[in-house]
Amino acid sequence: MWREIQGSRNWENLVNPLDTLLQEEIIRYGEFVVACYNAFDLDPNSKRYLNCKYGKNSMLSEVGLGKSGYQITKYIYATTNINVLSIGQNSSSSSSSGRWIGYVAISSDDETKRLGRRDVLITFRGTVTNPEWIANLMSTLSPARLDPSNLRPEVKVEAGFLSLYTSNEGERFGLRSCREQLLSEIGRVINMYKNEEMSITIGGHSMGSALALLLAYDIAELGLNKNATTTRCDQLYESSVSESESNNISITVFSFGGPRVGNSGFKERCEELGVKVLRIVNVNDPITKLPGVLLNENFRVFGGRYEVPWSCSCYAHVGVEILLDFFNMQNPSCVHDLGTYLNLLKSHHHHKSLQVQREEEEDIDFFNIAKEFFLSMLYYGEFLPFIW
């Protein structure tokens, strides 16, 4: 039932209560994202500062995933064209502003047999450098315009995330944009395994989940996941998979603690394209309320009848949500920690599935939680915009 686990039916009857197999897959993909943090070099004195500590062939083994059944084929780097002073960073340690943010991996032959398809895996870490979080805090919607043949001005995404995804370093450094690196590698891999059944699975935490969703949308909008026997179409994606759609390579995002990425037009277009997104969310995690704390999908309609005039400028979450509930008052920064997310999922007796509908008082209480969160990050010596 791998197709259902990957969201072919929008995880109907699998979320509440949480299906055991789906739970295992969420944890499995989450650990691939944790690997990004474990392999990231944050030692300013290291030659590999702000890059991966290990080579592609050994990285998964070095972080304890040597038996995962995947091989890394490419490392992914990102930059931003926003000019900022990197306070607290040794600017001379790296002539390039490109930072390692994740990797592309392919399931081995044995793992492919176990999974029932060849899985192309892409994972992204969250924010750890100042230019990244400054980009994230821009909080302005900008047309995505990723498909040159159809610009779709109604599809808007957060400008900071789009900058991290599409910016390159120019002629001086020559690093292609995160987007160009990814599309090139994904196109190569799809072509290599074009005669096999495949899936594209993208995992990310925090900022990384925003990049994951942008990539998923981009692949689908450009039609890279279309089988040669199918035609490119814009018809609404139905919950039941039709014969023509089953020929497409499924695209699934596992998002951990992810912020909103785009407006309602972006959300609707992702749904039309059949991009499947499973959002794993701590109900007390303030990052999942951003951007658009006030202007979001919950404020678009008054009395179920009238849309506010600026509804097209409202941020909207994409996909199906699994709400977890944990909050450590001794260390509020735990509310956004990916390891805490996975540990909660691993403990059956502590886990309880929550309804997707939030209670009204939770939105009110968010401001107090956010205040505690930010104060705790200052207390623990982190930058105010923290790792997200």
Short mmCIF file of C-alpha atoms in Angstrom, two decimals:
data_model
loop_
_atom_site.label_atom_id
_atom_site.label_comp_id
_atom_site.label_asym_id
_atom_site.label_seq_id
_atom_site.Cartn_x
_atom_site.Cartn_y
_atom_site.Cartn_z
CA MET A 1 0.00 0.00 0.00
CA TRP A 2 2.95 2.34 -0.63
CA ARG A 3 0.83 4.65 -2.80
CA GLU A 4 -1.58 5.31 0.06
CA ILE A 5 1.32 5.85 2.46
CA GLN A 6 2.70 8.38 -0.05
CA GLY A 7 -0.66 10.17 -0.03
CA SER A 8 -2.47 9.00 -3.17
CA ARG A 9 -5.76 9.27 -1.26
CA ASN A 10 -4.66 12.21 0.90
CA TRP A 11 -3.99 9.85 3.83
CA GLU A 12 -7.69 9.15 4.26
CA ASN A 13 -8.26 7.01 7.38
CA LEU A 14 -4.51 6.88 8.07
CA VAL A 15 -4.03 10.00 10.18
CA ASN A 16 -6.50 9.81 13.04
CA PRO A 17 -5.61 7.45 14.60
CA LEU A 18 -2.15 7.38 13.05
CA ASP A 19 -1.58 4.24 10.97
CA THR A 20 1.39 2.18 12.21
CA LEU A 21 3.00 1.83 8.79
CA LEU A 22 2.58 5.54 8.06
CA GLN A 23 4.05 6.32 11.48
CA GLU A 24 7.11 4.19 10.65
CA GLU A 25 7.56 5.92 7.30
CA ILE A 26 7.28 9.40 8.84
CA ILE A 27 10.00 8.46 11.34
CA ARG A 28 12.15 6.90 8.62
CA TYR A 29 12.04 9.98 6.44
CA GLY A 30 12.44 12.22 9.49
CA GLU A 31 15.71 10.50 10.33
CA PHE A 32 17.02 11.27 6.84
CA VAL A 33 16.35 14.94 7.63
CA VAL A 34 18.03 14.68 11.05
CA ALA A 35 21.09 13.42 9.15
CA CYS A 36 21.39 16.89 7.58
CA TYR A 37 21.87 18.43 11.01
CA ASN A 38 24.20 15.69 12.28
CA ALA A 39 26.45 16.01 9.22
CA PHE A 40 26.52 19.84 9.12
CA ASP A 41 29.82 21.38 10.25
CA LEU A 42 29.26 24.29 12.63
CA ASP A 43 32.89 24.55 13.79
CA PRO A 44 34.19 27.99 12.63
CA ASN A 45 37.75 26.64 12.70
CA SER A 46 36.99 23.74 10.40
CA LYS A 47 37.86 23.71 6.70
CA ARG A 48 34.37 22.35 6.12
CA TYR A 49 32.66 25.10 8.12
CA LEU A 50 29.01 25.47 6.99
CA ASN A 51 29.38 22.46 4.73
CA CYS A 52 28.93 18.73 5.18
CA LYS A 53 31.54 17.04 7.37
CA TYR A 54 31.63 13.91 5.21
CA GLY A 55 31.86 12.81 1.60
CA LYS A 56 28.77 11.57 -0.25
CA ASN A 57 29.76 7.89 -0.07
CA SER A 58 30.29 7.85 3.70
CA MET A 59 27.86 10.44 5.04
CA LEU A 60 24.90 8.17 5.79
CA SER A 61 27.18 5.64 7.50
CA GLU A 62 28.81 8.39 9.58
CA VAL A 63 25.43 9.53 10.94
CA GLY A 64 24.16 6.02 11.66
CA LEU A 65 22.12 5.41 8.51
CA GLY A 66 24.56 3.09 6.79
CA LYS A 67 21.91 0.38 6.52
CA SER A 68 19.15 2.69 5.30
CA GLY A 69 19.25 1.29 1.76
CA TYR A 70 19.90 4.63 0.05
CA GLN A 71 22.90 6.06 -1.78
CA ILE A 72 23.55 9.81 -1.93
CA THR A 73 24.02 11.02 -5.50
CA LYS A 74 24.37 14.78 -4.98
CA TYR A 75 24.86 17.42 -2.30
CA ILE A 76 22.73 20.57 -2.57
CA TYR A 77 23.90 24.10 -1.76
CA ALA A 78 21.92 27.32 -1.44
CA THR A 79 22.68 31.00 -1.30
CA THR A 80 20.68 34.19 -1.07
CA ASN A 81 21.02 37.41 -3.05
CA ILE A 82 20.14 39.49 -0.01
CA ASN A 83 23.16 41.53 1.05
CA VAL A 84 23.58 41.30 4.81
CA LEU A 85 26.36 41.50 7.34
CA SER A 86 26.77 38.03 8.81
CA ILE A 87 27.06 39.03 12.44
CA GLY A 88 28.99 36.51 14.47
CA GLN A 89 30.24 34.62 11.41
CA ASN A 90 33.83 34.51 10.26
CA SER A 91 33.43 35.93 6.77
CA SER A 92 36.98 34.97 5.82
CA SER A 93 36.32 31.29 6.53
CA SER A 94 34.53 30.90 3.23
CA SER A 95 34.80 32.97 0.08
CA SER A 96 31.47 31.65 -1.13
CA SER A 97 28.09 32.40 0.42
CA GLY A 98 26.76 29.00 -0.63
CA ARG A 99 25.81 26.71 2.24
CA TRP A 100 25.19 22.97 2.26
CA ILE A 101 21.47 22.47 2.87
CA GLY A 102 20.74 18.87 1.94
CA TYR A 103 21.17 15.98 -0.44
CA VAL A 104 19.59 13.79 -3.10
CA ALA A 105 19.63 10.01 -2.55
CA ILE A 106 18.31 6.98 -4.42
CA SER A 107 17.02 3.72 -2.98
CA SER A 108 19.25 0.71 -3.68
CA ASP A 109 18.03 -2.31 -5.65
CA ASP A 110 17.27 -4.24 -2.46
CA GLU A 111 15.51 -1.29 -0.81
CA THR A 112 13.57 -0.68 -4.03
CA LYS A 113 12.23 -4.25 -3.87
CA ARG A 114 11.24 -3.73 -0.25
CA LEU A 115 9.53 -0.40 -0.94
CA GLY A 116 7.78 -1.52 -4.12
CA ARG A 117 9.27 1.32 -6.19
CA ARG A 118 12.51 3.23 -6.82
CA ASP A 119 12.46 6.11 -4.34
CA VAL A 120 14.17 9.42 -5.15
CA LEU A 121 14.74 11.13 -1.81
CA ILE A 122 15.57 14.81 -1.31
CA THR A 123 16.07 16.25 2.18
CA PHE A 124 16.63 19.78 3.51
CA ARG A 125 17.83 21.05 6.88
CA GLY A 126 16.48 24.15 8.64
CA THR A 127 18.16 27.53 9.04
CA VAL A 128 21.52 27.96 10.73
CA THR A 129 23.09 31.00 9.04
CA ASN A 130 22.19 34.68 9.33
CA PRO A 131 21.50 35.34 5.63
CA GLU A 132 19.06 32.43 5.66
CA TRP A 133 17.01 33.68 8.60
CA ILE A 134 17.02 37.25 7.37
CA ALA A 135 15.64 35.93 4.09
CA ASN A 136 13.01 34.01 6.03
CA LEU A 137 11.88 37.08 7.95
CA MET A 138 11.02 39.07 4.82
CA SER A 139 7.44 37.78 4.95
CA THR A 140 6.30 39.32 1.69
CA LEU A 141 4.45 37.41 -1.00
CA SER A 142 5.98 37.34 -4.45
CA PRO A 143 4.77 35.61 -7.65
CA ALA A 144 6.62 32.29 -7.98
CA ARG A 145 6.87 32.42 -11.80
CA LEU A 146 8.81 29.16 -11.99
CA ASP A 147 7.26 27.99 -15.27
CA PRO A 148 8.34 30.38 -18.07
CA SER A 149 5.55 29.13 -20.35
CA ASN A 150 2.84 30.03 -17.83
CA LEU A 151 3.79 32.58 -15.17
CA ARG A 152 0.56 32.20 -13.14
CA PRO A 153 0.65 35.59 -11.33
CA GLU A 154 -1.97 34.37 -8.83
CA VAL A 155 0.49 31.78 -7.43
CA LYS A 156 2.53 33.63 -4.81
CA VAL A 157 5.15 32.42 -2.31
CA GLU A 158 7.12 33.99 0.51
CA ALA A 159 9.95 36.10 -0.98
CA GLY A 160 12.67 34.92 1.41
CA PHE A 161 12.09 31.23 0.70
CA LEU A 162 11.92 31.93 -3.03
CA SER A 163 15.23 33.81 -2.83
CA LEU A 164 16.98 30.90 -1.11
CA TYR A 165 15.55 28.54 -3.72
CA THR A 166 16.36 30.52 -6.88
CA SER A 167 19.40 32.72 -6.11
CA ASN A 168 22.79 31.93 -7.57
CA GLU A 169 26.19 33.40 -6.77
CA GLY A 170 26.80 34.97 -10.16
CA GLU A 171 29.90 34.70 -12.29
CA ARG A 172 32.34 35.27 -9.45
CA PHE A 173 31.66 31.98 -7.66
CA GLY A 174 29.73 30.12 -10.28
CA LEU A 175 27.52 28.15 -7.88
CA ARG A 176 24.23 27.45 -9.59
CA SER A 177 21.05 28.11 -7.65
CA CYS A 178 19.62 25.50 -5.32
CA ARG A 179 16.81 25.15 -7.84
CA GLU A 180 19.11 24.54 -10.82
CA GLN A 181 21.14 21.95 -8.91
CA LEU A 182 18.02 20.08 -7.87
CA LEU A 183 16.15 20.10 -11.18
CA SER A 184 19.27 18.99 -13.04
CA GLU A 185 19.91 16.07 -10.69
CA ILE A 186 16.26 15.01 -10.45
CA GLY A 187 15.93 15.11 -14.23
CA ARG A 188 19.06 12.96 -14.56
CA VAL A 189 17.84 10.39 -12.03
CA ILE A 190 14.32 10.19 -13.48
CA ASN A 191 15.83 9.55 -16.91
CA MET A 192 18.13 6.88 -15.50
CA TYR A 193 15.25 4.89 -13.95
CA LYS A 194 12.54 5.85 -16.46
CA ASN A 195 11.59 2.21 -17.06
CA GLU A 196 10.92 1.59 -13.36
CA GLU A 197 8.09 2.56 -11.07
CA MET A 198 9.27 5.55 -9.06
CA SER A 199 8.36 7.96 -6.30
CA ILE A 200 9.81 11.35 -5.39
CA THR A 201 9.87 11.92 -1.63
CA ILE A 202 10.99 15.27 -0.22
CA GLY A 203 11.61 15.76 3.50
CA GLY A 204 12.40 18.94 5.37
CA HIS A 205 12.36 20.59 8.78
CA SER A 206 11.37 24.22 9.30
CA MET A 207 12.93 26.33 6.52
CA GLY A 208 13.85 23.03 4.90
CA SER A 209 10.19 22.05 4.65
CA ALA A 210 9.51 25.35 2.85
CA LEU A 211 12.22 24.51 0.30
CA ALA A 212 10.80 20.98 0.06
CA LEU A 213 7.36 22.32 -0.85
CA LEU A 214 8.79 24.80 -3.38
CA LEU A 215 10.72 21.97 -5.03
CA ALA A 216 7.66 19.68 -5.11
CA TYR A 217 5.58 22.42 -6.70
CA ASP A 218 8.35 23.22 -9.19
CA ILE A 219 8.76 19.60 -10.33
CA ALA A 220 5.02 19.23 -10.82
CA GLU A 221 4.52 22.61 -12.49
CA LEU A 222 7.29 21.88 -15.00
CA GLY A 223 5.93 18.37 -15.55
CA LEU A 224 9.20 16.61 -14.73
CA ASN A 225 7.20 13.84 -13.07
CA LYS A 226 5.05 13.25 -16.15
CA ASN A 227 5.47 9.93 -17.84
CA ALA A 228 6.18 10.19 -21.58
CA THR A 229 2.86 8.48 -22.27
CA THR A 230 0.85 11.17 -20.48
CA THR A 231 0.03 14.68 -21.58
CA ARG A 232 0.56 17.77 -19.47
CA CYS A 233 -2.74 18.85 -18.04
CA ASP A 234 -4.18 21.22 -15.46
CA GLN A 235 -7.23 19.23 -14.46
CA LEU A 236 -8.18 19.07 -10.82
CA TYR A 237 -6.47 16.25 -8.97
CA GLU A 238 -9.10 13.90 -7.58
CA SER A 239 -8.66 11.97 -4.35
CA SER A 240 -8.97 8.72 -6.27
CA VAL A 241 -6.12 8.18 -8.71
CA SER A 242 -7.25 7.98 -12.33
CA GLU A 243 -5.58 5.80 -14.94
CA SER A 244 -3.71 8.73 -16.54
CA GLU A 245 -2.50 10.06 -13.20
CA SER A 246 -1.19 6.67 -12.09
CA ASN A 247 1.43 6.96 -14.84
CA ASN A 248 2.88 10.05 -13.19
CA ILE A 249 5.67 9.79 -10.64
CA SER A 250 4.13 10.57 -7.27
CA ILE A 251 5.52 13.60 -5.41
CA THR A 252 5.23 13.54 -1.62
CA VAL A 253 6.47 16.05 0.95
CA PHE A 254 7.02 15.08 4.60
CA SER A 255 7.12 18.44 6.37
CA PHE A 256 8.30 18.71 9.99
CA GLY A 257 7.53 21.95 11.84
CA GLY A 258 7.08 23.83 8.59
CA PRO A 259 5.98 27.44 8.14
CA ARG A 260 3.45 28.61 5.60
CA VAL A 261 5.04 28.99 2.16
CA GLY A 262 2.55 30.66 -0.15
CA ASN A 263 -0.90 32.12 -0.65
CA SER A 264 -4.20 30.39 -1.33
CA GLY A 265 -3.42 30.43 -5.07
CA PHE A 266 -0.24 28.47 -4.37
CA LYS A 267 -2.16 25.99 -2.19
CA GLU A 268 -4.82 25.45 -4.84
CA ARG A 269 -2.27 24.99 -7.61
CA CYS A 270 -0.34 22.41 -5.57
CA GLU A 271 -3.59 20.48 -5.09
CA GLU A 272 -4.41 20.68 -8.82
CA LEU A 273 -0.97 19.32 -9.67
CA GLY A 274 -1.36 16.39 -7.26
CA VAL A 275 1.48 17.39 -4.93
CA LYS A 276 0.90 15.52 -1.67
CA VAL A 277 2.01 17.15 1.58
CA LEU A 278 1.90 15.60 5.06
CA ARG A 279 2.61 18.21 7.71
CA ILE A 280 3.80 16.94 11.09
CA VAL A 281 3.17 19.77 13.51
CA ASN A 282 3.58 20.40 17.22
CA VAL A 283 0.48 22.34 18.19
CA ASN A 284 2.69 24.60 20.35
CA ASP A 285 5.37 25.26 17.72
CA PRO A 286 5.26 28.98 16.78
CA ILE A 287 7.10 28.45 13.48
CA THR A 288 4.12 26.57 12.07
CA LYS A 289 2.03 29.74 12.59
CA LEU A 290 4.38 31.83 10.44
CA PRO A 291 4.32 33.75 8.23
CA GLY A 292 0.82 35.13 8.36
CA VAL A 293 0.00 34.93 12.06
CA LEU A 294 -3.06 37.07 11.39
CA LEU A 295 -3.52 36.95 7.61
CA ASN A 296 -3.92 33.25 6.93
CA GLU A 297 -6.36 30.63 5.69
CA ASN A 298 -8.43 30.84 8.89
CA PHE A 299 -9.26 34.53 8.35
CA ARG A 300 -10.34 34.43 4.70
CA VAL A 301 -14.06 33.97 5.25
CA PHE A 302 -16.43 35.74 7.60
CA GLY A 303 -19.57 33.90 8.56
CA GLY A 304 -18.84 31.32 5.87
CA ARG A 305 -20.03 33.68 3.14
CA TYR A 306 -17.81 36.68 2.48
CA GLU A 307 -14.13 36.65 1.63
CA VAL A 308 -12.08 39.60 2.85
CA PRO A 309 -10.76 41.80 0.01
CA TRP A 310 -7.14 40.88 0.69
CA SER A 311 -7.75 37.10 0.81
CA CYS A 312 -5.42 36.56 -2.16
CA SER A 313 -2.65 38.01 0.02
CA CYS A 314 -3.30 35.56 2.84
CA TYR A 315 -0.82 32.79 3.56
CA ALA A 316 -2.21 29.26 3.50
CA HIS A 317 -0.86 25.88 4.61
CA VAL A 318 -0.81 23.08 2.04
CA GLY A 319 -1.70 19.45 2.70
CA VAL A 320 -2.84 17.19 5.51
CA GLU A 321 -1.86 17.93 9.08
CA ILE A 322 -0.87 15.56 11.90
CA LEU A 323 -0.98 17.46 15.17
CA LEU A 324 1.25 16.39 18.03
CA ASP A 325 1.05 17.96 21.47
CA PHE A 326 4.19 18.46 23.51
CA PHE A 327 5.55 21.43 25.38
CA ASN A 328 8.54 21.42 27.70
CA MET A 329 8.26 24.44 30.00
CA GLN A 330 11.85 23.95 31.23
CA ASN A 331 13.13 24.44 27.69
CA PRO A 332 10.53 25.94 25.34
CA SER A 333 12.98 25.71 22.42
CA CYS A 334 12.10 22.00 22.34
CA VAL A 335 8.78 22.85 20.72
CA HIS A 336 10.55 23.19 17.37
CA ASP A 337 13.23 20.52 17.77
CA LEU A 338 13.10 17.80 15.10
CA GLY A 339 14.53 15.17 17.45
CA THR A 340 11.70 15.85 19.89
CA TYR A 341 9.19 15.49 17.05
CA LEU A 342 10.55 12.06 16.14
CA ASN A 343 10.90 10.85 19.74
CA LEU A 344 7.25 11.66 20.35
CA LEU A 345 6.23 9.72 17.25
CA LYS A 346 8.35 6.75 18.35
CA SER A 347 6.68 6.46 21.75
CA HIS A 348 3.30 4.83 21.14
CA HIS A 349 1.94 5.25 24.65
CA HIS A 350 2.74 8.98 24.77
CA HIS A 351 1.37 9.62 21.31
CA LYS A 352 -2.20 10.63 20.78
CA SER A 353 -3.57 11.80 17.46
CA LEU A 354 -5.29 15.16 17.62
CA GLN A 355 -8.06 16.45 15.43
CA VAL A 356 -6.92 18.64 12.56
CA GLN A 357 -9.29 21.38 13.72
CA ARG A 358 -7.60 23.65 16.23
CA GLU A 359 -9.46 25.09 19.17
CA GLU A 360 -9.90 28.86 19.06
CA GLU A 361 -8.08 29.41 22.33
CA GLU A 362 -4.96 27.78 20.93
CA ASP A 363 -4.46 30.67 18.50
CA ILE A 364 -4.76 33.10 21.39
CA ASP A 365 -2.36 31.14 23.55
CA PHE A 366 0.15 31.07 20.68
CA PHE A 367 1.38 34.56 21.51
CA ASN A 368 2.35 33.54 25.05
CA ILE A 369 4.04 30.39 23.74
CA ALA A 370 5.95 32.38 21.13
CA LYS A 371 7.11 34.86 23.76
CA GLU A 372 8.43 32.04 25.96
CA PHE A 373 10.05 30.44 22.94
CA PHE A 374 11.95 33.56 21.86
CA LEU A 375 13.01 34.41 25.40
CA SER A 376 14.30 30.86 25.89
CA MET A 377 16.37 31.05 22.72
CA LEU A 378 18.01 34.24 24.02
CA TYR A 379 18.59 32.54 27.36
CA TYR A 380 20.26 29.57 25.70
CA GLY A 381 22.56 31.88 23.77
CA GLU A 382 21.01 31.44 20.35
CA PHE A 383 20.22 34.16 17.85
CA LEU A 384 16.74 35.52 18.29
CA PRO A 385 15.59 34.06 14.95
CA PHE A 386 16.89 30.63 16.13
CA ILE A 387 17.36 27.48 14.09
CA TRP A 388 14.28 27.18 11.87
#
